[in-house]
Short mmCIF file of C-alpha atoms and ligand atoms in Angstrom, two decimals:
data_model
loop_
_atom_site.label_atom_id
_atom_site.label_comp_id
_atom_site.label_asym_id
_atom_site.label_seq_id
_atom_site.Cartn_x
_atom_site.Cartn_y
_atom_site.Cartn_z
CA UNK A 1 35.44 -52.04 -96.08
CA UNK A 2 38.84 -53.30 -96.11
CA UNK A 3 39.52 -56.52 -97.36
CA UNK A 4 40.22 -59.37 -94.84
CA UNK A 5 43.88 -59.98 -95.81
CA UNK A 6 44.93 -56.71 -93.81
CA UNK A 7 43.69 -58.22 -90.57
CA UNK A 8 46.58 -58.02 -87.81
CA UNK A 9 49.92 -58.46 -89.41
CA UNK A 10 51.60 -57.36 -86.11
CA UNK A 11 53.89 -59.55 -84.72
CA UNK A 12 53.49 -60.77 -81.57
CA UNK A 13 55.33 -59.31 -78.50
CA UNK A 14 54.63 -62.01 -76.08
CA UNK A 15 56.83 -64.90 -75.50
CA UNK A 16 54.99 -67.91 -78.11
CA UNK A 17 55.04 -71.64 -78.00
CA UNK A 18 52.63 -71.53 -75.01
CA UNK A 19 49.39 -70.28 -76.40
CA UNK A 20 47.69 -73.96 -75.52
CA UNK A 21 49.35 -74.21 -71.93
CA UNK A 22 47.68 -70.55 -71.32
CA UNK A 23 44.49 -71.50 -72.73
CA UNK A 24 44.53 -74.86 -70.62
CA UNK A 25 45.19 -72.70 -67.43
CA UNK A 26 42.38 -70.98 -68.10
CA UNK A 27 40.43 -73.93 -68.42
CA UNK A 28 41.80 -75.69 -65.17
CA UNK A 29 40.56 -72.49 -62.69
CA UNK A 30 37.15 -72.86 -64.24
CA UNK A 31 37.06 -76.44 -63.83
CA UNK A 32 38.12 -75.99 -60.29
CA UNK A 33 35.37 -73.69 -59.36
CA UNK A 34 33.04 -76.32 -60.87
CA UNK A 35 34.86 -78.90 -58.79
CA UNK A 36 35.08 -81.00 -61.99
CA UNK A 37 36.00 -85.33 -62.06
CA UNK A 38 39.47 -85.38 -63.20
CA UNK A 39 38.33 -87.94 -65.65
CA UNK A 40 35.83 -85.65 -67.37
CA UNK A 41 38.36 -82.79 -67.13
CA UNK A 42 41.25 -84.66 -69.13
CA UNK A 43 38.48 -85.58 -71.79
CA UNK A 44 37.38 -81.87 -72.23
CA UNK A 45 41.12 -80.72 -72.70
CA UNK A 46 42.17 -83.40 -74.82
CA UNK A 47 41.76 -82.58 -78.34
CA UNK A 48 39.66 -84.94 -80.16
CA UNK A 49 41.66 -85.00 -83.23
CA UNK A 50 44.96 -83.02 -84.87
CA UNK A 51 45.66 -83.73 -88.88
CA UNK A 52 48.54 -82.34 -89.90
CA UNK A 53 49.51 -82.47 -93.82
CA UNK A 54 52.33 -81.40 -96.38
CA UNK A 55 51.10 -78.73 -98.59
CA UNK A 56 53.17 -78.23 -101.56
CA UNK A 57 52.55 -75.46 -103.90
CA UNK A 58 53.76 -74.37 -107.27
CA UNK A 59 54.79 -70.84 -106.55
CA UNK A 60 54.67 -68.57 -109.79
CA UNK A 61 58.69 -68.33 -109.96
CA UNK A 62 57.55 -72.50 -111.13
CA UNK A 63 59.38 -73.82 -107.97
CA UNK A 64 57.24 -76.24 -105.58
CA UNK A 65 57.10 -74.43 -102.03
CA UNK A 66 55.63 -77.13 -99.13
CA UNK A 67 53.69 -75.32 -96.27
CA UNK A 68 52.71 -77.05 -92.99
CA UNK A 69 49.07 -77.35 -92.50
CA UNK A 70 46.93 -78.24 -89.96
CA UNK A 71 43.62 -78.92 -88.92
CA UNK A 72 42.49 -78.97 -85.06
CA UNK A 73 38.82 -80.89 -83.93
CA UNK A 74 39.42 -79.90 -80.10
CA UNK A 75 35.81 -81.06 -78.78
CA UNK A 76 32.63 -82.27 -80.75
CA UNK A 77 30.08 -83.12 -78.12
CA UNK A 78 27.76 -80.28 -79.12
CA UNK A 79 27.61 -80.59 -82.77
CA UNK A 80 30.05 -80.45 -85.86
CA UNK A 81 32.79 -79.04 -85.53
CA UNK A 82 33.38 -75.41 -86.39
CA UNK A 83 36.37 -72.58 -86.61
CA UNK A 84 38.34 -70.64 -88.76
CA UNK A 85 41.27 -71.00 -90.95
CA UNK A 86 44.29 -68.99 -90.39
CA UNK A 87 46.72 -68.22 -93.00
CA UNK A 88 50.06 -66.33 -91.35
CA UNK A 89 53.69 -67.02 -91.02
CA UNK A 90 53.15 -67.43 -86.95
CA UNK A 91 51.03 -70.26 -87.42
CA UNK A 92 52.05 -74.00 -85.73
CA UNK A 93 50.49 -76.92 -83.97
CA UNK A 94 50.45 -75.26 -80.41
CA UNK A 95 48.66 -71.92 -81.33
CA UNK A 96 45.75 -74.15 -83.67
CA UNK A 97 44.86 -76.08 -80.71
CA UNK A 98 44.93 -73.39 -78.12
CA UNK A 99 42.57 -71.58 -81.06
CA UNK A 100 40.59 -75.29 -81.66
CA UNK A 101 40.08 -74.92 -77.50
CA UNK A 102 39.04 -71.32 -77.92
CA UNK A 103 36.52 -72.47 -80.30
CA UNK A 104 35.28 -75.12 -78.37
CA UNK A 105 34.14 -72.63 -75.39
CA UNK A 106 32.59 -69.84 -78.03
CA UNK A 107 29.96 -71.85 -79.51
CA UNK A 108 29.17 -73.51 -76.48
CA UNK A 109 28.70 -69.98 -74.62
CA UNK A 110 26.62 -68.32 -77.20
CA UNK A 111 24.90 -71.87 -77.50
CA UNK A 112 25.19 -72.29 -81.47
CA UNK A 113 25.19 -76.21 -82.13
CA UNK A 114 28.85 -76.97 -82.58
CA UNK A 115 31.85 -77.84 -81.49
CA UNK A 116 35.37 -76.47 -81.46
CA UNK A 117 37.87 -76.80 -84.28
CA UNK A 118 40.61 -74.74 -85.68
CA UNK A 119 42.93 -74.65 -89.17
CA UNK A 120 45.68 -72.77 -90.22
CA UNK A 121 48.96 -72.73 -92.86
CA UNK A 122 51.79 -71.44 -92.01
CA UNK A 123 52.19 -68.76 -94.67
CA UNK A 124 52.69 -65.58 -95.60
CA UNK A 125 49.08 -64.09 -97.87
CA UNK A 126 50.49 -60.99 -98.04
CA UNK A 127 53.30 -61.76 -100.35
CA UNK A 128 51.60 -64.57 -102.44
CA UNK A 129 50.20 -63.93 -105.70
CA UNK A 130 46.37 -64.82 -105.97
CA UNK A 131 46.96 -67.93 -108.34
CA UNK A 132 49.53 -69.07 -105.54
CA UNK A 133 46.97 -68.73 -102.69
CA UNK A 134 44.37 -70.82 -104.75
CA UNK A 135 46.80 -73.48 -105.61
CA UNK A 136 47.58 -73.84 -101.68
CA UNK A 137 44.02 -73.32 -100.56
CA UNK A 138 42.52 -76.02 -103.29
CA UNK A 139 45.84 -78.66 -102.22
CA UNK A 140 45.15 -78.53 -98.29
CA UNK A 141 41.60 -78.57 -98.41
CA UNK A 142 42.12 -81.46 -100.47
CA UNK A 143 44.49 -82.98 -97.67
CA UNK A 144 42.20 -82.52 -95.32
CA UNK A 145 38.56 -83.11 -97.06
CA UNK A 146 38.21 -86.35 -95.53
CA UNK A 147 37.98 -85.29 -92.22
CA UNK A 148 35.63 -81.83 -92.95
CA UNK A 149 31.66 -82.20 -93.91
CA UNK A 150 28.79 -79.94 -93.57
CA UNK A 151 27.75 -82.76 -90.52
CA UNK A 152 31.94 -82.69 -89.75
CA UNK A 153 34.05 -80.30 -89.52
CA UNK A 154 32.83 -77.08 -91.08
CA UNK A 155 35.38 -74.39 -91.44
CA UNK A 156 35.09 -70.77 -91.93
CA UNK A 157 37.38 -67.47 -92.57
CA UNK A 158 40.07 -66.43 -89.64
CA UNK A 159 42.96 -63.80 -90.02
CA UNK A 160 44.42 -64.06 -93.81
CA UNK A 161 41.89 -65.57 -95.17
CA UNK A 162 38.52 -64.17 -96.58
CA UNK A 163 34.79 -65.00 -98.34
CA UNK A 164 37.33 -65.84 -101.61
CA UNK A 165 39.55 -68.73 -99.87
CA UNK A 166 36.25 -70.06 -98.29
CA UNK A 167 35.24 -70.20 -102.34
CA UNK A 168 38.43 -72.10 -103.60
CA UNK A 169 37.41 -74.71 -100.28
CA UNK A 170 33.84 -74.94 -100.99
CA UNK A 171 34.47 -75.81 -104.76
CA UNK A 172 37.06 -77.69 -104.33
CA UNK A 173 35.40 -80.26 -101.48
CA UNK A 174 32.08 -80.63 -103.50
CA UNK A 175 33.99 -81.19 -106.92
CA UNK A 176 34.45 -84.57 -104.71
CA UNK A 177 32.05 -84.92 -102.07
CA UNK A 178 29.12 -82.72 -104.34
CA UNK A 179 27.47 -79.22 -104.15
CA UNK A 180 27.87 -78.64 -100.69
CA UNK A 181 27.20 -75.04 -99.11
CA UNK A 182 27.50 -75.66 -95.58
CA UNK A 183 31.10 -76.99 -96.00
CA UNK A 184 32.13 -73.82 -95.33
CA UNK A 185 30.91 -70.20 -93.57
CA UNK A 186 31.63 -67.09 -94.30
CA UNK A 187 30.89 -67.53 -98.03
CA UNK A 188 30.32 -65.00 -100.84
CA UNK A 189 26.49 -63.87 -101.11
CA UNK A 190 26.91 -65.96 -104.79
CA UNK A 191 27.92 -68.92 -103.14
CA UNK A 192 25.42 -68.96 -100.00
CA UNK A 193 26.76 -66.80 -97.91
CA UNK A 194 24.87 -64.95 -95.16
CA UNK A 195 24.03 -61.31 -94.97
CA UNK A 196 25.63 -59.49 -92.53
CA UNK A 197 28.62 -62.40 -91.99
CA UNK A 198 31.21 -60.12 -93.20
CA UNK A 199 30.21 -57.10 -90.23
CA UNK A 200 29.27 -60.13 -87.60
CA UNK A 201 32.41 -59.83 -85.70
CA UNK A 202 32.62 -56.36 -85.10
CA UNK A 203 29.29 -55.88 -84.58
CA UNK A 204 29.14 -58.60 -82.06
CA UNK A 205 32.01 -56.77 -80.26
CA UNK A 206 30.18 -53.32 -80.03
CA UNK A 207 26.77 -54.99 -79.17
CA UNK A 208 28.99 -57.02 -76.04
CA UNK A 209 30.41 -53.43 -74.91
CA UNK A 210 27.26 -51.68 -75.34
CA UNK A 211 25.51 -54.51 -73.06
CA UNK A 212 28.28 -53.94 -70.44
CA UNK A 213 27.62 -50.43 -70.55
CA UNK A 214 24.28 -50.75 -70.24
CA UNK A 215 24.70 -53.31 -67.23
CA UNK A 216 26.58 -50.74 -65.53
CA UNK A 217 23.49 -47.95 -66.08
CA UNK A 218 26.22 -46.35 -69.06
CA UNK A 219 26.17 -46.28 -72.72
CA UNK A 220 28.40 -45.72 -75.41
CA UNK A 221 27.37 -42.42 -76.62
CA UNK A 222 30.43 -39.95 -75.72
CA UNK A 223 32.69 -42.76 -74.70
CA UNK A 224 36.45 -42.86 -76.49
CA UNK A 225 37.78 -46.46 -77.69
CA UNK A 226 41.66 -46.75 -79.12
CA UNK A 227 41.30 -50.30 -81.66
CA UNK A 228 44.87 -52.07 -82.37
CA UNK A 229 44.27 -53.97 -86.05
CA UNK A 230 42.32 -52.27 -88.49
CA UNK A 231 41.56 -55.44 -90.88
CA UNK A 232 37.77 -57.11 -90.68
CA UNK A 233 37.11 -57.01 -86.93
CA UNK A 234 38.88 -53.57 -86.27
CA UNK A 235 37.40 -51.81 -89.33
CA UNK A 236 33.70 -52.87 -88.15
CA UNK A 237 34.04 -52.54 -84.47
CA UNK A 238 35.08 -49.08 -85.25
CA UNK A 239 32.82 -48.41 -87.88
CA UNK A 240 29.81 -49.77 -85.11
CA UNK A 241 31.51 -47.54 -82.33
CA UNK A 242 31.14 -44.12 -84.11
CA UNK A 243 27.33 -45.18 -85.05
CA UNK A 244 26.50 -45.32 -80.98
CA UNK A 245 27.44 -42.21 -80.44
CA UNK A 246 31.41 -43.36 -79.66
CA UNK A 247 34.35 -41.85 -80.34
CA UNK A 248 37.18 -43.49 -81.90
CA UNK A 249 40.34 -41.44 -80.71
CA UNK A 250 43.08 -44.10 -82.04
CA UNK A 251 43.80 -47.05 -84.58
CA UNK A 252 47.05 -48.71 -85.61
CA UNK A 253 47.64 -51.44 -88.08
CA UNK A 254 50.87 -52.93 -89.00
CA UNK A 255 52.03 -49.96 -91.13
CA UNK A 256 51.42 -47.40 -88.26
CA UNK A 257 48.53 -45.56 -86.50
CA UNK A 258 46.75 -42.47 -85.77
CA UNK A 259 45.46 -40.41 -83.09
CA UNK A 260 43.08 -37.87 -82.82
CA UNK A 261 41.67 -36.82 -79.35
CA UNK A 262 38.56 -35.50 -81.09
CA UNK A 263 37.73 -38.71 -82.58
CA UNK A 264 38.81 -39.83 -85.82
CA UNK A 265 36.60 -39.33 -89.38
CA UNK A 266 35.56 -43.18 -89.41
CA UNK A 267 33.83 -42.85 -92.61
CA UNK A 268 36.51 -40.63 -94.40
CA UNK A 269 39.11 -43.39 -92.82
CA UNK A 270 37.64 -46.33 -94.51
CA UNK A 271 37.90 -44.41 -97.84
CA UNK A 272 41.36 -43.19 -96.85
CA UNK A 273 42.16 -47.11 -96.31
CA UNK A 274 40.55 -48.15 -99.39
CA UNK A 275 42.94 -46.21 -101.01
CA UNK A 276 46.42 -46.93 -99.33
CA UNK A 277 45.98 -50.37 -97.90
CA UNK A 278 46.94 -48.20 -94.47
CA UNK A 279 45.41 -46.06 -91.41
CA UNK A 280 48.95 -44.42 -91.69
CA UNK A 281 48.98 -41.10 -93.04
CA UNK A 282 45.23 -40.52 -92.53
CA UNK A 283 45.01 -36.19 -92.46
CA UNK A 284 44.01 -34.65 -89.60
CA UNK A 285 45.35 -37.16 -87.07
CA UNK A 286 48.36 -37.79 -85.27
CA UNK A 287 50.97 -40.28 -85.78
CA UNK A 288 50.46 -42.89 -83.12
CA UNK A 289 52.59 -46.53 -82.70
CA UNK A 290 51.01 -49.88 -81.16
CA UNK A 291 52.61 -49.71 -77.85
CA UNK A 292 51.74 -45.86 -77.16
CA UNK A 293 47.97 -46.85 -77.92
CA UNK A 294 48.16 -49.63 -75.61
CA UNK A 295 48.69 -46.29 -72.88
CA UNK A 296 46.08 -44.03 -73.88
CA UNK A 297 43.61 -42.79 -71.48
CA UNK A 298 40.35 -43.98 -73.15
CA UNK A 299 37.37 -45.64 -72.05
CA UNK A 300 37.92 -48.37 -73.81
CA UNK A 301 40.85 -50.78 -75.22
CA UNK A 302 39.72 -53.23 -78.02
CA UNK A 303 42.80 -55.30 -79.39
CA UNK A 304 41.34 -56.50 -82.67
CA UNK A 305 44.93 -58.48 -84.19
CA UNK A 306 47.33 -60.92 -83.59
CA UNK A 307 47.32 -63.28 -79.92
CA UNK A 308 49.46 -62.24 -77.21
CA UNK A 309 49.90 -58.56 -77.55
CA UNK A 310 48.67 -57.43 -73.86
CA UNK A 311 51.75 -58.94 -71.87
CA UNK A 312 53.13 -58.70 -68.25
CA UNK A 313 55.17 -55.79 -70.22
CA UNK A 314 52.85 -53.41 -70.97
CA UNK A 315 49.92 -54.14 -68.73
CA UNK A 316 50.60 -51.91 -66.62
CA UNK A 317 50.65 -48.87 -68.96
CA UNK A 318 47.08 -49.96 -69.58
CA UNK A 319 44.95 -46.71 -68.45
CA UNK A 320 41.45 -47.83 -70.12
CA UNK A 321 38.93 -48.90 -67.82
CA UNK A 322 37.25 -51.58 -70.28
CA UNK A 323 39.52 -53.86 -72.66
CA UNK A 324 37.11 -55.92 -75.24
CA UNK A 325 38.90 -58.68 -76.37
CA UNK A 326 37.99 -58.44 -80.47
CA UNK A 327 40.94 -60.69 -81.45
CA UNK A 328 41.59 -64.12 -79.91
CA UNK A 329 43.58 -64.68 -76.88
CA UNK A 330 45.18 -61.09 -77.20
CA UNK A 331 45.99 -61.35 -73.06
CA UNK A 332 48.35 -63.26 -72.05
CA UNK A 333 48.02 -65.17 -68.37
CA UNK A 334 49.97 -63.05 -66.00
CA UNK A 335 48.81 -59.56 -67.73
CA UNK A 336 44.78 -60.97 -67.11
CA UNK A 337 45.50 -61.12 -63.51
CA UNK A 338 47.73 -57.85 -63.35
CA UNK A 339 44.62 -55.49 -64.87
CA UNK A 340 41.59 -57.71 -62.75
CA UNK A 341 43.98 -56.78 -59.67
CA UNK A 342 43.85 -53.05 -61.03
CA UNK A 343 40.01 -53.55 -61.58
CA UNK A 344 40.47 -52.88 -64.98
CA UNK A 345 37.25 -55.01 -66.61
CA UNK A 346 37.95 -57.74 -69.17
CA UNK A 347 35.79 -58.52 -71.71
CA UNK A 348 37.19 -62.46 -73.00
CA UNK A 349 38.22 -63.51 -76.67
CA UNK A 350 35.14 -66.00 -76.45
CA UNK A 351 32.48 -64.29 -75.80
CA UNK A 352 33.53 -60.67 -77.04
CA UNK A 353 34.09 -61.76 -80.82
CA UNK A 354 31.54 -64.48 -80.95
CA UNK A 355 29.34 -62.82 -83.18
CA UNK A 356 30.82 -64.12 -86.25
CA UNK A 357 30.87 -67.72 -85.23
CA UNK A 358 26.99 -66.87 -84.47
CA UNK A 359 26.29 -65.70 -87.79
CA UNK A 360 28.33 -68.50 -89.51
CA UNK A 361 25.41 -70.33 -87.65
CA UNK A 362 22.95 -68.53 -89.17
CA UNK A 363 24.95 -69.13 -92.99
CA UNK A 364 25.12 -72.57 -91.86
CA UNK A 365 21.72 -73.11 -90.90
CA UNK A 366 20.60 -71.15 -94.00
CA UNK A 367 22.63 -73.62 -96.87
CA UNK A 368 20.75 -76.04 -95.11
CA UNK A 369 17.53 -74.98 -95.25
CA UNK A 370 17.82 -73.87 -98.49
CA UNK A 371 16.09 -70.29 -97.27
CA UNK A 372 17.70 -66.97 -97.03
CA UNK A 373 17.20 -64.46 -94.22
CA UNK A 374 17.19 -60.69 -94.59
CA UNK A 375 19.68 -58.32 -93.01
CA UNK A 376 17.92 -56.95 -90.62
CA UNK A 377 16.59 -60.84 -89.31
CA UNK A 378 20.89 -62.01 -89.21
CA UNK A 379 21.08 -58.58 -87.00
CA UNK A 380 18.35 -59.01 -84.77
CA UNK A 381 18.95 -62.91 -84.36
CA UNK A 382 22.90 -62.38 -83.62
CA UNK A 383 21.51 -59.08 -81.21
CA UNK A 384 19.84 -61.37 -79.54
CA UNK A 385 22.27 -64.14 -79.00
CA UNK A 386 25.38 -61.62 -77.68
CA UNK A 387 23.03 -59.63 -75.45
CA UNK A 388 21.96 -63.19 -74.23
CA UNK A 389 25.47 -64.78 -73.72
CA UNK A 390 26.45 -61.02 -71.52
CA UNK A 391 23.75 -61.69 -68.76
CA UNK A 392 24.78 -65.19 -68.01
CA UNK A 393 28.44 -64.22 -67.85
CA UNK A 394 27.76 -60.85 -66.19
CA UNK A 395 24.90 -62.62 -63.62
CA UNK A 396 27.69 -65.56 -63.14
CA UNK A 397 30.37 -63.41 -62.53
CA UNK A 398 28.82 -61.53 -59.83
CA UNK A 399 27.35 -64.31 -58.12
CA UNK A 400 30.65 -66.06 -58.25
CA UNK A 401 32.77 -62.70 -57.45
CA UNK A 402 35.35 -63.37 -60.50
CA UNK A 403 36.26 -62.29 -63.85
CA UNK A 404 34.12 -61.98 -66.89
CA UNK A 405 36.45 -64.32 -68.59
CA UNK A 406 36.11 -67.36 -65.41
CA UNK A 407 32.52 -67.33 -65.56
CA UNK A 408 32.50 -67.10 -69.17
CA UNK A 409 34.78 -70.27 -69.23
CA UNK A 410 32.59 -71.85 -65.99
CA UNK A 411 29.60 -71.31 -68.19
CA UNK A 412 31.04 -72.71 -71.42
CA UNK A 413 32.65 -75.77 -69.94
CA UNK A 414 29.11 -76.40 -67.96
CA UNK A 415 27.27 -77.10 -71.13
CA UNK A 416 30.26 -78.88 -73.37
CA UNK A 417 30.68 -81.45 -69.85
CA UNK A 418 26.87 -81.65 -69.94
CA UNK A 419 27.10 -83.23 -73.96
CA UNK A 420 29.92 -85.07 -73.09
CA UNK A 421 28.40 -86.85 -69.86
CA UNK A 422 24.84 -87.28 -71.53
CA UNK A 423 27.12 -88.83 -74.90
CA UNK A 424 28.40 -91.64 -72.76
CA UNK A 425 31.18 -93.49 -73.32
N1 LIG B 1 37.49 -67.30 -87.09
C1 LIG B 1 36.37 -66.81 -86.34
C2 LIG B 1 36.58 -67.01 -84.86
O1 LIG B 1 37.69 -67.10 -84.37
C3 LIG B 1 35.04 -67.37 -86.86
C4 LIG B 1 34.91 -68.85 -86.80
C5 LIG B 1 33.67 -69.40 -87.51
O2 LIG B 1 32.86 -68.63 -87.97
O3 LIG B 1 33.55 -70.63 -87.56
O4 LIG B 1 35.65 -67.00 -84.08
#
């Protein structure tokens, strides 16, 4: 499988800078349906806490280099707090909290025991050595240790980073806190990682598409999908939808794509990628750019990248009658409304790719416990979970006649308002 460092290195079309705004509008029509205290409701958007520290690194050329870091605890009510970090140049304040905020509603819609939280330097992986990327991971988990803790803040991998940087964290906070696992998620095996935490998020995404079918008397056998990002969430989801009995007609990554109306070799692709760090170039496929896959007539449309690539712009080239959110926040506002209009069915960021914050859960639960699950057990556990998490949303949504991604907010905000209320002030 390819390694995590080629996830989504596409930049973004959409306009930036608003990620949190969008996020927060999404939060304020839930809120409405729920006819929630204005009180309650500025307490749920506020984040709890934002750290933001100077990271200076000695790059290899023996100059000092000082990133911007940050660290996002949007809402703790339920439990520690929990998200990824995010190492890419795109990075700022506005796009961790809308992510922190993202976070918040995930765990508390597949009902793991956390919070919401979100990191991220603004870097560029791809063009630092290794030694550079430790020296920068070890200095801002050091800058912001004091606020992180297995009962804390417990972060995990997000695009750019992988099992590796969760490593450099995890040693580096319990060389001053002491051995502690469940600092981090999405750990090597070695280091107490789970099984099946590397494959969670794309299997989560094909397990929430396969329950949609299945709501809808369907199935995924025979049914074409076109995935933009081929990195960890693309690589599994397609990897998962050739297993059902899918067909994977198109993939592009931030070198290029291909398409194949047959459905591509998945297995032969991920050696093809092994190999050249690209889907580009893959024989017996088509050339095929990012916006022309956003138009293809397929079943399905999974967006597995960067934020903000389905915009008022190309929505309506969109011909798929499913789009399953794999990456976070991939729709922006006024494109949402534009394919719900065109009864186009949305599949939302926080429930669709919730299975690796589940199975960080698991790891989580696991370095505490001290006792190791099999495969098959992390599987059937995070099977569970998603299947569980679709009914609500899908039973909510038609009772309420909305989108997947209102009552998947109503439900979310529901519980986190519940914590907060019982909490007390
Ligand atoms: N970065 C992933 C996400 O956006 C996983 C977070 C986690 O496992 O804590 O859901």
């Amino acid at each position: 499988m390819p390694s995590r460092f080629s996830t989504g290195r596409f930049t973004s079309t959409g306009p930036r800078h608003n990620a949190y705004e969008a996020v927060n509008a999404l939060f304020d029509n839930a809120a409405d349906r729920l006819n929630m205290d204005p009180q309650l409701r500025s307490i749920l958007k506020t984040p709890f806490r934002e750290v933001t520290v100077a990271v200076p690194v000695r790059m290899d050329s023996g100059k000092i280099h000082v990133y911007a870091g940050y660290r996002v605890q949007h809402n703790g009510a339920r439990g520690p707090w929990k998200g990824g970090i995010r190492y890419h140049p795109e990075v700022d304040l506005d796009e961790v909290r809308a992510l922190a905020s993202l976070m918040t509603w995930k765990t508390a819609l597949l009902d793991v025991p956390f919070g919401g939280a979100k990191g991220g330097v603004s870097c560029d992986p791809m063009n630092m050595s290794q030694i550079e990327l430790e020296r920068l991971t070890r200095k801002f988990t050091a800058r912001i240790s004091i606020v992180l803790g297995p009962q804390r803040d417990v972060p995990a991998p997000d695009m750019g980073t992988d099992g590796k940087v969760m490593s450099w964290m995890m040693d580096e906070y319990s060389s001053r806190r002491g051995y502690a696992p469940a600092v981090v998620t999405g750990k090597p095996l070695s280091l107490g990682g789970s099984k099946g935490r590397l494959a969670a998020t794309g299997r989560g995404v094909v397990t929430i598409a396969d329950s949609y079918y299945s709501a809808i008397g369907e199935s995924i056998k025979g049914k074409t999908c076109a995935v933009q990002g081929y990195g960890n969430v693309g690589s599994f989801t397609a990897k998962f939808w050739s297993e059902r009995g899918g067909k994977v007609v198109a993939i592009t990554d931030v070198k290029g794509g291909v398409y194949n109306k047959a459905g591509l070799d998945i297995a032969a692709l991920e050696k093809f990628f092994a190999e050249k760090r690209t889907v580009a170039g893959f024989p017996g496929a088509e050339p095929m750019n990012n916006q022309d896959l956003f138009g293809l007539e397929v079943d399905c449309l999974i967006p597995a990248a960067l934020g903000d690539v389905i915009t008022s712009s190309n929505a309506n080239n969109i011909k798929a009658k499913l789009v399953v959110e794999g990456a976070n926040h991939p729709t922006q506002p006024d494109a949402d409304e534009d394919l719900h209009e065109r009864g186009i069915v949305v599949i939302p960021d926080i429930l669709a790719n919730a299975g690796g914050v589940t199975v960080s859960y698991f790891e989580w639960t696991q370095n505490l416990t001290s006792f190791y699950w099999d495969e098959d057990k992390v599987n059937k556990e995070l099977e569970i979970k998603m299947r569980r998490a679709f009914l609500d949303v899908h039973e909510l949504a038609r009772k309420e006649k909305c989108s997947y991604r209102t009552a998947a907010f109503m439900l979310a905000i529901r519980r986190v308002a519940e914590a907060e209320e019982q909490r007390g002030n």
